Amino acid sequence: MPLTIDSKTLPRYQTRAFIGTVLVLMLLVSAFFVVTAWQNGHERLRQQRLSLQQSSQEKLRQEVDATLDYINFTRQQTEAVLRDNIQAQVRQAMQLAQSIYDMEILLHGDGANAQVGQLIREALRDLRFFDGRGYIFIDTLEGECILLPISPDIEGKSLLENQDDTGHYIMRGLIEAVQNPNQAGFSRYRWYAPDYPDEMREKIAYVELFEPLNWIIGTGDYLYQVENDLKQQALNRLEALTFGDEGYIAVLHKSGQVLLSPTRPGSSGKLVSQLDSEHRKMVNWLLEQATPEGRFVEYDWYKPGAEGIHHKLSLVQEVPEWDWVLIAGIYQESMDEVLAMQKTKLEQELQNDLQWLILVLLFAMAAAILVAWIISRWLRTLMRRYQQEIDQRQVELERTADELKLSAQVFESASEGAMISDADNRIMAVNPAFTRITGYPEAEVLGKTPALLASGRHSPAFFERMWQTLQEQGTWQGEVWNRRRSGEIYPQWLSISLVRGEAGVVRNHVAMLTDMTERKEAEDQLRYLSDFDPLTDLPNRRLLRDRTIQAIARARRRHEQAALLIIDLDRFKNINDSLGHGSGDAVLKIVAARLSEQARDSDTISRLGGDEFVILLPDLDEQADLSGLASRYLQLIAEPLQVEDHTMVTTASIGLALYPGDGEDFDTLLKNADTALYHAKGQGRNNFQFFTEAMNQQVSERLLMETRLRDALGRDELELYYQPQYDFSSNRLTGCEALLRWNSSQGLVMPDRFIPLAEETGLIIPIGAWVLQQACNQAVEWDRIHGKPLTMAVNVSAVQFRPELVDEVKAALSESGFPADQLVLEVTESVLMSDVEGSISLLHQLRELGVRIALDDFGTGYASLAYLKRFALDKLKIDRTFIMGIPEDEDDVAITSSIIDIARHLRLKTVAEGVETEAHCEFLRRAGCHIAQGYFYARPLPASEFELKLK
């Protein structure tokens, strides 16, 4: 049945719709509040459960942390306890020996030394301590064994050459321990333990000098045995530990042995294979859950003093130092009871809230019906009035129908903006295109003149000529500037035509207008791109040239100066490589903005490309402080800048050239300023330099040297010299370092002149590969002729130290047949620390080839000792700056001794550079240095002279 809509039925339909809408909304709101209350209640329960669980976890964490602190303290006391125990035993033995000696000398006089020694030895032979494993030993200062109860067969023999598995001389260490004013001390070494007959373990001995017989009396014990005693003490303490009402700690060994189980004391000491099935399964599962940082787990297990299994929360954490697993646990019954009470309370609250909600809904429904009845009566009145207004407007619409049809036909079909005005030039109608272009809706312009669109850019004479042409020709067209409703002035193409009546009288003006903004913007953009840098909005090279030519002409007329400053950002490539070109562009924009803020209105800041900026300073007098200005620019650029999430500092180098002294045209000034810039970079960057003729000469010489260096390999002008390296212990020639020389057509060029140039230009890559191949070939030749295997050390520059180096080394070894373990690659600290993780990876790849790695100039760079142990190294080279001052300079002595001691503990060989005197040799030999290199032995020699050393 179709609905009948009129002034009577519409209010009735609206009333019904209103009541239905209110009911639906009320039901939705009610459902929302019920669901929300239920969710909030359960969320409170969840939060309370999490809070209680978190409290339990914190309690377990505190107990485990306290236990770990105790274990760490106990473990740290291992060595101290061992030292105290063995020192006490030796002192008791010394007192016994002294008593026997004093008694025998008193009875028999000084001639009874042999008899006294025998009595003391036999008196100490049967002494046992440390659960029977401890004993007293006696040695002489010459290394002869006097008493060794566990091996009496070696008594009377020399043990000076006895070494442990690290190469440490045991007897010599014991002798050194008593060579001090106290005539006593500790010595650390490794020896076969009773529990491990095939494996050496760490052992500490304490010895004292028995002066009457020049004997060394001492004893020692193994660290692991003392540690085992302390472990048992820790287990006894944990067994007695409880926390809360039911909390305790169990201990497992990672091998599966149960060390402590408060719930099943009978299982302590058993292996997992000896447990019952249920207990074994639980032990294995707990071992799987254990981590070094600890993990919380929940499971069901037996409760002491109760029947059946109960829910339990435990923290399972490894003790890596002892291979233990701690399980600290508490039972959860109390938390579950609290949560059950809260749930019951929540359900009761929800039931009460629902009852109140139903009452509120009933009241709201009654109120809605009353309001709907009132609104219905009011709508009927409004509808009657509205019907009367519609009837009146219908008459008016029929009267203006012809005008609306004409407007629709003209304006709706036009794609351009259209405007019709009457004979008095008052606007009668506009089309939608007019509104889109000008922003004026039709209602705002009707009855007004087009003067409201005027921009003010055209003079009265312009409009007089336009109206004159319009009256004479009946039409006018041209480009004008008008104003939009927003106030924006824009270009417009305007065409006006007159519409005349039968008598020739003007009835209407018809204007067609087109927006030319996009066309003008395209023209401006093309013009802008020809003169400006699109990234920084600074003038480009073309516009800079034009302004420089104008500035030079003006300076020539006024007898003034002008200057060009070239600014280049230092190491800008690193920003692009590490952070990406987007960050690099952001840095360029920030620098451009800073330079623009500092510049005068008459200055021109230009970007030529890349990271290079040029500043034109016109109208300078002779008192202009260009040095101060350049310094301010350097300080401005060096201020910290923020790019995305990175805070960085970048520096710059500046080259300056002045008109007319340094050039009278743009190209000359720019070239000379660039020369000064290159000199500034050569002076260490972050500075400025004025152009001088000497710079021009240096640049020319550098270019000439670069050209000759590129041809040096092809002309066979490069040569290797070899500086011998000698072993301190045997004073035997063991190897050499290959050093590069350049026999240029202009004479011998030393490495400090051409190596930096080769690194800067990239020539170091082919040169370095040539050096590596030549050194390997030469070493193989010497080995073949003289049968003396020598190590060959080759320096690797920062540019060479890259992943491709592995293939280059592999190729040199393969082509020459040189053994990899005789090749030593020397790298500096700065090279390794520039990319620590990359360096570690590359060093491991080289070591996998069998090559040895030496850290060159150790101590002069900034290597962290924390990183030093991560690098795969074989040798440390002590820089000559520390060698030259020894033994007179105490600082050099301390530094050199420390480096040798560090290397010895890291099992690295040390090579001393710059050894030039016998005093150097004597000190380094005593300090434990392995290899010497310096003028005391030989200067760097050509291959032919080095061969004489081999013979």
mmCIF file of C-alpha atoms in Angstrom, residues 656-885:
data_model
loop_
_atom_site.group_PDB
_atom_site.id
_atom_site.type_symbol
_atom_site.label_atom_id
_atom_site.label_comp_id
_atom_site.label_asym_id
_atom_site.label_seq_id
_atom_site.Cartn_x
_atom_site.Cartn_y
_atom_site.Cartn_z
ATOM 1 C CA LEU A 656 88.596 32.930 -1.217
ATOM 2 C CA ALA A 657 89.615 34.853 -4.350
ATOM 3 C CA LEU A 658 89.421 38.679 -4.719
ATOM 4 C CA TYR A 659 88.886 40.950 -7.681
ATOM 5 C CA PRO A 660 91.081 42.381 -9.134
ATOM 6 C CA GLY A 661 94.126 40.823 -7.468
ATOM 7 C CA ASP A 662 93.205 37.172 -8.063
ATOM 8 C CA GLY A 663 91.381 37.527 -11.373
ATOM 9 C CA GLU A 664 89.427 40.007 -13.485
ATOM 10 C CA ASP A 665 86.705 37.719 -14.790
ATOM 11 C CA PHE A 666 84.285 35.167 -13.370
ATOM 12 C CA ASP A 667 86.023 32.002 -14.598
ATOM 13 C CA THR A 668 89.454 33.062 -13.271
ATOM 14 C CA LEU A 669 88.092 34.078 -9.878
ATOM 15 C CA LEU A 670 86.139 30.814 -9.575
ATOM 16 C CA LYS A 671 89.148 28.701 -10.561
ATOM 17 C CA ASN A 672 91.449 30.465 -8.088
ATOM 18 C CA ALA A 673 88.893 30.284 -5.290
ATOM 19 C CA ASP A 674 88.609 26.536 -5.986
ATOM 20 C CA THR A 675 92.400 26.259 -5.755
ATOM 21 C CA ALA A 676 92.315 27.980 -2.360
ATOM 22 C CA LEU A 677 89.535 25.595 -1.301
ATOM 23 C CA TYR A 678 91.663 22.593 -2.205
ATOM 24 C CA HIS A 679 94.515 24.049 -0.136
ATOM 25 C CA ALA A 680 92.138 24.541 2.831
ATOM 26 C CA LYS A 681 91.147 20.865 2.657
ATOM 27 C CA GLY A 682 94.816 19.929 2.532
ATOM 28 C CA GLN A 683 95.369 21.890 5.743
ATOM 29 C CA GLY A 684 93.039 19.566 7.631
ATOM 30 C CA ARG A 685 89.604 20.926 6.657
ATOM 31 C CA ASN A 686 87.377 23.219 8.744
ATOM 32 C CA ASN A 687 89.434 26.317 7.799
ATOM 33 C CA PHE A 688 89.640 28.985 5.100
ATOM 34 C CA GLN A 689 92.466 29.988 2.763
ATOM 35 C CA PHE A 690 93.012 33.017 0.514
ATOM 36 C CA PHE A 691 94.290 32.293 -2.981
ATOM 37 C CA THR A 692 98.026 32.784 -3.609
ATOM 38 C CA GLU A 693 100.213 32.041 -6.599
ATOM 39 C CA ALA A 694 102.069 29.513 -4.459
ATOM 40 C CA MET A 695 98.816 27.544 -4.153
ATOM 41 C CA ASN A 696 98.437 27.546 -7.896
ATOM 42 C CA GLN A 697 101.947 26.181 -8.164
ATOM 43 C CA GLN A 698 101.196 23.469 -5.554
ATOM 44 C CA VAL A 699 98.055 22.414 -7.392
ATOM 45 C CA SER A 700 99.984 22.187 -10.639
ATOM 46 C CA GLU A 701 102.688 20.131 -8.956
ATOM 47 C CA ARG A 702 100.064 17.842 -7.387
ATOM 48 C CA LEU A 703 98.363 17.296 -10.730
ATOM 49 C CA LEU A 704 101.745 16.559 -12.301
ATOM 50 C CA MET A 705 102.615 14.092 -9.493
ATOM 51 C CA GLU A 706 99.215 12.405 -9.863
ATOM 52 C CA THR A 707 99.786 12.000 -13.602
ATOM 53 C CA ARG A 708 103.272 10.519 -13.073
ATOM 54 C CA LEU A 709 101.975 8.257 -10.288
ATOM 55 C CA ARG A 710 99.281 6.841 -12.602
ATOM 56 C CA ASP A 711 102.054 5.766 -14.997
ATOM 57 C CA ALA A 712 104.477 4.583 -12.283
ATOM 58 C CA LEU A 713 103.348 0.956 -12.338
ATOM 59 C CA GLY A 714 103.527 0.720 -16.118
ATOM 60 C CA ARG A 715 106.996 2.277 -16.153
ATOM 61 C CA ASP A 716 108.273 -0.091 -13.448
ATOM 62 C CA GLU A 717 109.191 2.853 -11.225
ATOM 63 C CA LEU A 718 107.889 1.347 -7.967
ATOM 64 C CA GLU A 719 110.266 -0.705 -5.813
ATOM 65 C CA LEU A 720 110.005 -2.550 -2.501
ATOM 66 C CA TYR A 721 112.541 -2.117 0.291
ATOM 67 C CA TYR A 722 112.676 -4.625 3.146
ATOM 68 C CA GLN A 723 113.477 -3.822 6.791
ATOM 69 C CA PRO A 724 114.674 -6.903 8.727
ATOM 70 C CA GLN A 725 112.921 -8.137 11.883
ATOM 71 C CA TYR A 726 114.923 -10.064 14.534
ATOM 72 C CA ASP A 727 113.822 -12.444 17.269
ATOM 73 C CA PHE A 728 114.913 -11.102 20.677
ATOM 74 C CA SER A 729 115.393 -14.507 22.267
ATOM 75 C CA SER A 730 117.672 -15.956 19.553
ATOM 76 C CA ASN A 731 118.902 -12.747 17.895
ATOM 77 C CA ARG A 732 117.986 -14.465 14.589
ATOM 78 C CA LEU A 733 116.523 -12.879 11.455
ATOM 79 C CA THR A 734 112.924 -14.117 11.264
ATOM 80 C CA GLY A 735 111.197 -11.826 8.806
ATOM 81 C CA CYS A 736 110.887 -8.372 7.309
ATOM 82 C CA GLU A 737 108.457 -5.581 6.523
ATOM 83 C CA ALA A 738 107.915 -4.562 2.876
ATOM 84 C CA LEU A 739 108.157 -0.772 2.391
ATOM 85 C CA LEU A 740 107.254 0.993 -0.876
ATOM 86 C CA ARG A 741 109.591 3.424 -2.694
ATOM 87 C CA TRP A 742 108.986 5.383 -5.919
ATOM 88 C CA ASN A 743 111.970 5.827 -8.226
ATOM 89 C CA SER A 744 110.416 8.695 -10.195
ATOM 90 C CA SER A 745 112.089 10.266 -13.206
ATOM 91 C CA GLN A 746 112.423 13.319 -10.942
ATOM 92 C CA GLY A 747 114.237 11.304 -8.256
ATOM 93 C CA LEU A 748 113.355 9.103 -5.277
ATOM 94 C CA VAL A 749 109.938 9.995 -3.793
ATOM 95 C CA MET A 750 109.311 8.907 -0.202
ATOM 96 C CA PRO A 751 105.993 7.269 0.781
ATOM 97 C CA ASP A 752 104.825 10.181 2.962
ATOM 98 C CA ARG A 753 104.541 12.287 -0.213
ATOM 99 C CA PHE A 754 102.809 9.957 -2.640
ATOM 100 C CA ILE A 755 100.884 7.473 -0.447
ATOM 101 C CA PRO A 756 98.286 10.099 0.731
ATOM 102 C CA LEU A 757 97.836 11.128 -2.923
ATOM 103 C CA ALA A 758 97.388 7.499 -3.956
ATOM 104 C CA GLU A 759 94.762 6.981 -1.232
ATOM 105 C CA GLU A 760 92.892 10.150 -2.194
ATOM 106 C CA THR A 761 92.792 9.273 -5.914
ATOM 107 C CA GLY A 762 92.105 5.557 -5.412
ATOM 108 C CA LEU A 763 95.437 4.549 -6.997
ATOM 109 C CA ILE A 764 96.310 2.804 -3.726
ATOM 110 C CA ILE A 765 94.072 -0.114 -4.802
ATOM 111 C CA PRO A 766 96.175 -1.261 -7.825
ATOM 112 C CA ILE A 767 99.418 -0.176 -6.104
ATOM 113 C CA GLY A 768 98.506 -2.102 -2.936
ATOM 114 C CA ALA A 769 97.689 -5.226 -4.974
ATOM 115 C CA TRP A 770 101.062 -4.900 -6.745
ATOM 116 C CA VAL A 771 102.901 -4.542 -3.410
ATOM 117 C CA LEU A 772 101.140 -7.596 -2.000
ATOM 118 C CA GLN A 773 101.958 -9.726 -5.073
ATOM 119 C CA GLN A 774 105.610 -8.542 -5.260
ATOM 120 C CA ALA A 775 106.209 -9.135 -1.549
ATOM 121 C CA CYS A 776 104.819 -12.681 -1.757
ATOM 122 C CA ASN A 777 106.855 -13.441 -4.909
ATOM 123 C CA GLN A 778 110.056 -12.139 -3.292
ATOM 124 C CA ALA A 779 109.520 -14.132 -0.088
ATOM 125 C CA VAL A 780 108.985 -17.323 -2.105
ATOM 126 C CA GLU A 781 112.195 -16.631 -4.081
ATOM 127 C CA TRP A 782 114.258 -16.148 -0.902
ATOM 128 C CA ASP A 783 112.769 -19.281 0.631
ATOM 129 C CA ARG A 784 113.649 -21.290 -2.498
ATOM 130 C CA ILE A 785 117.254 -20.017 -2.721
ATOM 131 C CA HIS A 786 118.255 -19.847 0.931
ATOM 132 C CA GLY A 787 115.849 -22.327 2.541
ATOM 133 C CA LYS A 788 114.981 -19.878 5.298
ATOM 134 C CA PRO A 789 111.222 -19.382 5.782
ATOM 135 C CA LEU A 790 110.643 -15.723 6.599
ATOM 136 C CA THR A 791 107.533 -13.804 7.598
ATOM 137 C CA MET A 792 106.635 -11.016 5.180
ATOM 138 C CA ALA A 793 104.745 -8.028 6.667
ATOM 139 C CA VAL A 794 102.720 -5.847 4.279
ATOM 140 C CA ASN A 795 100.919 -2.643 5.269
ATOM 141 C CA VAL A 796 97.217 -2.287 4.374
ATOM 142 C CA SER A 797 95.796 1.250 4.050
ATOM 143 C CA ALA A 798 92.301 2.347 5.055
ATOM 144 C CA VAL A 799 91.225 2.459 1.391
ATOM 145 C CA GLN A 800 92.391 -1.139 0.823
ATOM 146 C CA PHE A 801 90.688 -2.476 3.970
ATOM 147 C CA ARG A 802 87.417 -3.563 2.333
ATOM 148 C CA PRO A 803 85.736 -6.910 1.536
ATOM 149 C CA GLU A 804 87.585 -7.173 -1.819
ATOM 150 C CA LEU A 805 90.879 -7.391 0.110
ATOM 151 C CA VAL A 806 90.160 -11.070 0.885
ATOM 152 C CA ASP A 807 90.124 -11.972 -2.832
ATOM 153 C CA GLU A 808 93.280 -9.897 -3.470
ATOM 154 C CA VAL A 809 95.174 -11.710 -0.693
ATOM 155 C CA LYS A 810 93.874 -15.074 -1.882
ATOM 156 C CA ALA A 811 95.029 -14.290 -5.450
ATOM 157 C CA ALA A 812 98.513 -13.171 -4.318
ATOM 158 C CA LEU A 813 99.007 -16.318 -2.230
ATOM 159 C CA SER A 814 97.722 -18.560 -5.025
ATOM 160 C CA GLU A 815 99.842 -17.018 -7.796
ATOM 161 C CA SER A 816 103.041 -16.890 -5.710
ATOM 162 C CA GLY A 817 102.654 -20.133 -3.740
ATOM 163 C CA PHE A 818 103.649 -18.257 -0.578
ATOM 164 C CA PRO A 819 102.466 -20.005 2.646
ATOM 165 C CA ALA A 820 99.606 -18.042 4.183
ATOM 166 C CA ASP A 821 100.910 -18.366 7.746
ATOM 167 C CA GLN A 822 104.103 -16.469 6.760
ATOM 168 C CA LEU A 823 102.173 -13.447 5.417
ATOM 169 C CA VAL A 824 101.468 -10.700 7.991
ATOM 170 C CA LEU A 825 99.002 -7.928 7.127
ATOM 171 C CA GLU A 826 99.533 -4.757 9.188
ATOM 172 C CA VAL A 827 96.515 -2.526 9.863
ATOM 173 C CA THR A 828 96.256 0.535 12.117
ATOM 174 C CA GLU A 829 93.897 1.112 15.036
ATOM 175 C CA SER A 830 92.057 3.913 13.190
ATOM 176 C CA VAL A 831 91.263 1.590 10.282
ATOM 177 C CA LEU A 832 89.709 -1.058 12.564
ATOM 178 C CA MET A 833 87.775 1.405 14.726
ATOM 179 C CA SER A 834 86.166 3.211 11.756
ATOM 180 C CA ASP A 835 83.728 0.256 11.430
ATOM 181 C CA VAL A 836 84.168 -2.170 14.325
ATOM 182 C CA GLU A 837 81.678 -4.846 13.265
ATOM 183 C CA GLY A 838 82.812 -4.739 9.626
ATOM 184 C CA SER A 839 86.452 -4.936 10.723
ATOM 185 C CA ILE A 840 85.776 -7.972 12.921
ATOM 186 C CA SER A 841 84.102 -9.778 10.009
ATOM 187 C CA LEU A 842 86.876 -8.919 7.559
ATOM 188 C CA LEU A 843 89.638 -9.940 10.002
ATOM 189 C CA HIS A 844 87.978 -13.335 10.540
ATOM 190 C CA GLN A 845 87.782 -13.884 6.766
ATOM 191 C CA LEU A 846 91.497 -13.096 6.427
ATOM 192 C CA ARG A 847 92.356 -15.359 9.342
ATOM 193 C CA GLU A 848 90.422 -18.185 7.686
ATOM 194 C CA LEU A 849 92.923 -17.924 4.811
ATOM 195 C CA GLY A 850 95.702 -18.602 7.347
ATOM 196 C CA VAL A 851 97.087 -15.052 7.170
ATOM 197 C CA ARG A 852 98.496 -13.406 10.308
ATOM 198 C CA ILE A 853 97.216 -9.966 11.405
ATOM 199 C CA ALA A 854 99.339 -7.313 13.147
ATOM 200 C CA LEU A 855 97.913 -4.149 14.760
ATOM 201 C CA ASP A 856 100.276 -1.374 13.644
ATOM 202 C CA ASP A 857 101.202 1.756 15.684
ATOM 203 C CA PHE A 858 99.449 0.336 18.764
ATOM 204 C CA GLY A 859 98.903 2.950 21.456
ATOM 205 C CA THR A 860 98.781 5.992 19.177
ATOM 206 C CA GLY A 861 95.171 5.561 18.074
ATOM 207 C CA TYR A 862 91.940 5.198 20.010
ATOM 208 C CA ALA A 863 91.250 1.474 20.129
ATOM 209 C CA SER A 864 89.267 0.378 23.163
ATOM 210 C CA LEU A 865 90.662 -2.591 25.062
ATOM 211 C CA ALA A 866 87.098 -3.942 25.092
ATOM 212 C CA TYR A 867 87.235 -4.124 21.300
ATOM 213 C CA LEU A 868 90.865 -5.258 21.186
ATOM 214 C CA LYS A 869 89.994 -8.729 22.480
ATOM 215 C CA ARG A 870 87.309 -9.075 19.781
ATOM 216 C CA PHE A 871 89.732 -8.467 16.911
ATOM 217 C CA ALA A 872 91.353 -11.573 15.402
ATOM 218 C CA LEU A 873 94.981 -10.442 15.926
ATOM 219 C CA ASP A 874 98.339 -12.200 16.110
ATOM 220 C CA LYS A 875 100.761 -9.335 16.797
ATOM 221 C CA LEU A 876 100.886 -5.862 18.352
ATOM 222 C CA LYS A 877 103.399 -3.402 16.900
ATOM 223 C CA ILE A 878 104.615 -0.879 19.479
ATOM 224 C CA ASP A 879 104.969 2.548 17.847
ATOM 225 C CA ARG A 880 108.447 4.080 17.686
ATOM 226 C CA THR A 881 107.254 7.149 19.664
ATOM 227 C CA PHE A 882 107.174 4.983 22.812
ATOM 228 C CA ILE A 883 110.487 3.212 22.042
ATOM 229 C CA MET A 884 112.613 6.346 21.522
ATOM 230 C CA GLY A 885 112.357 7.495 25.170
#
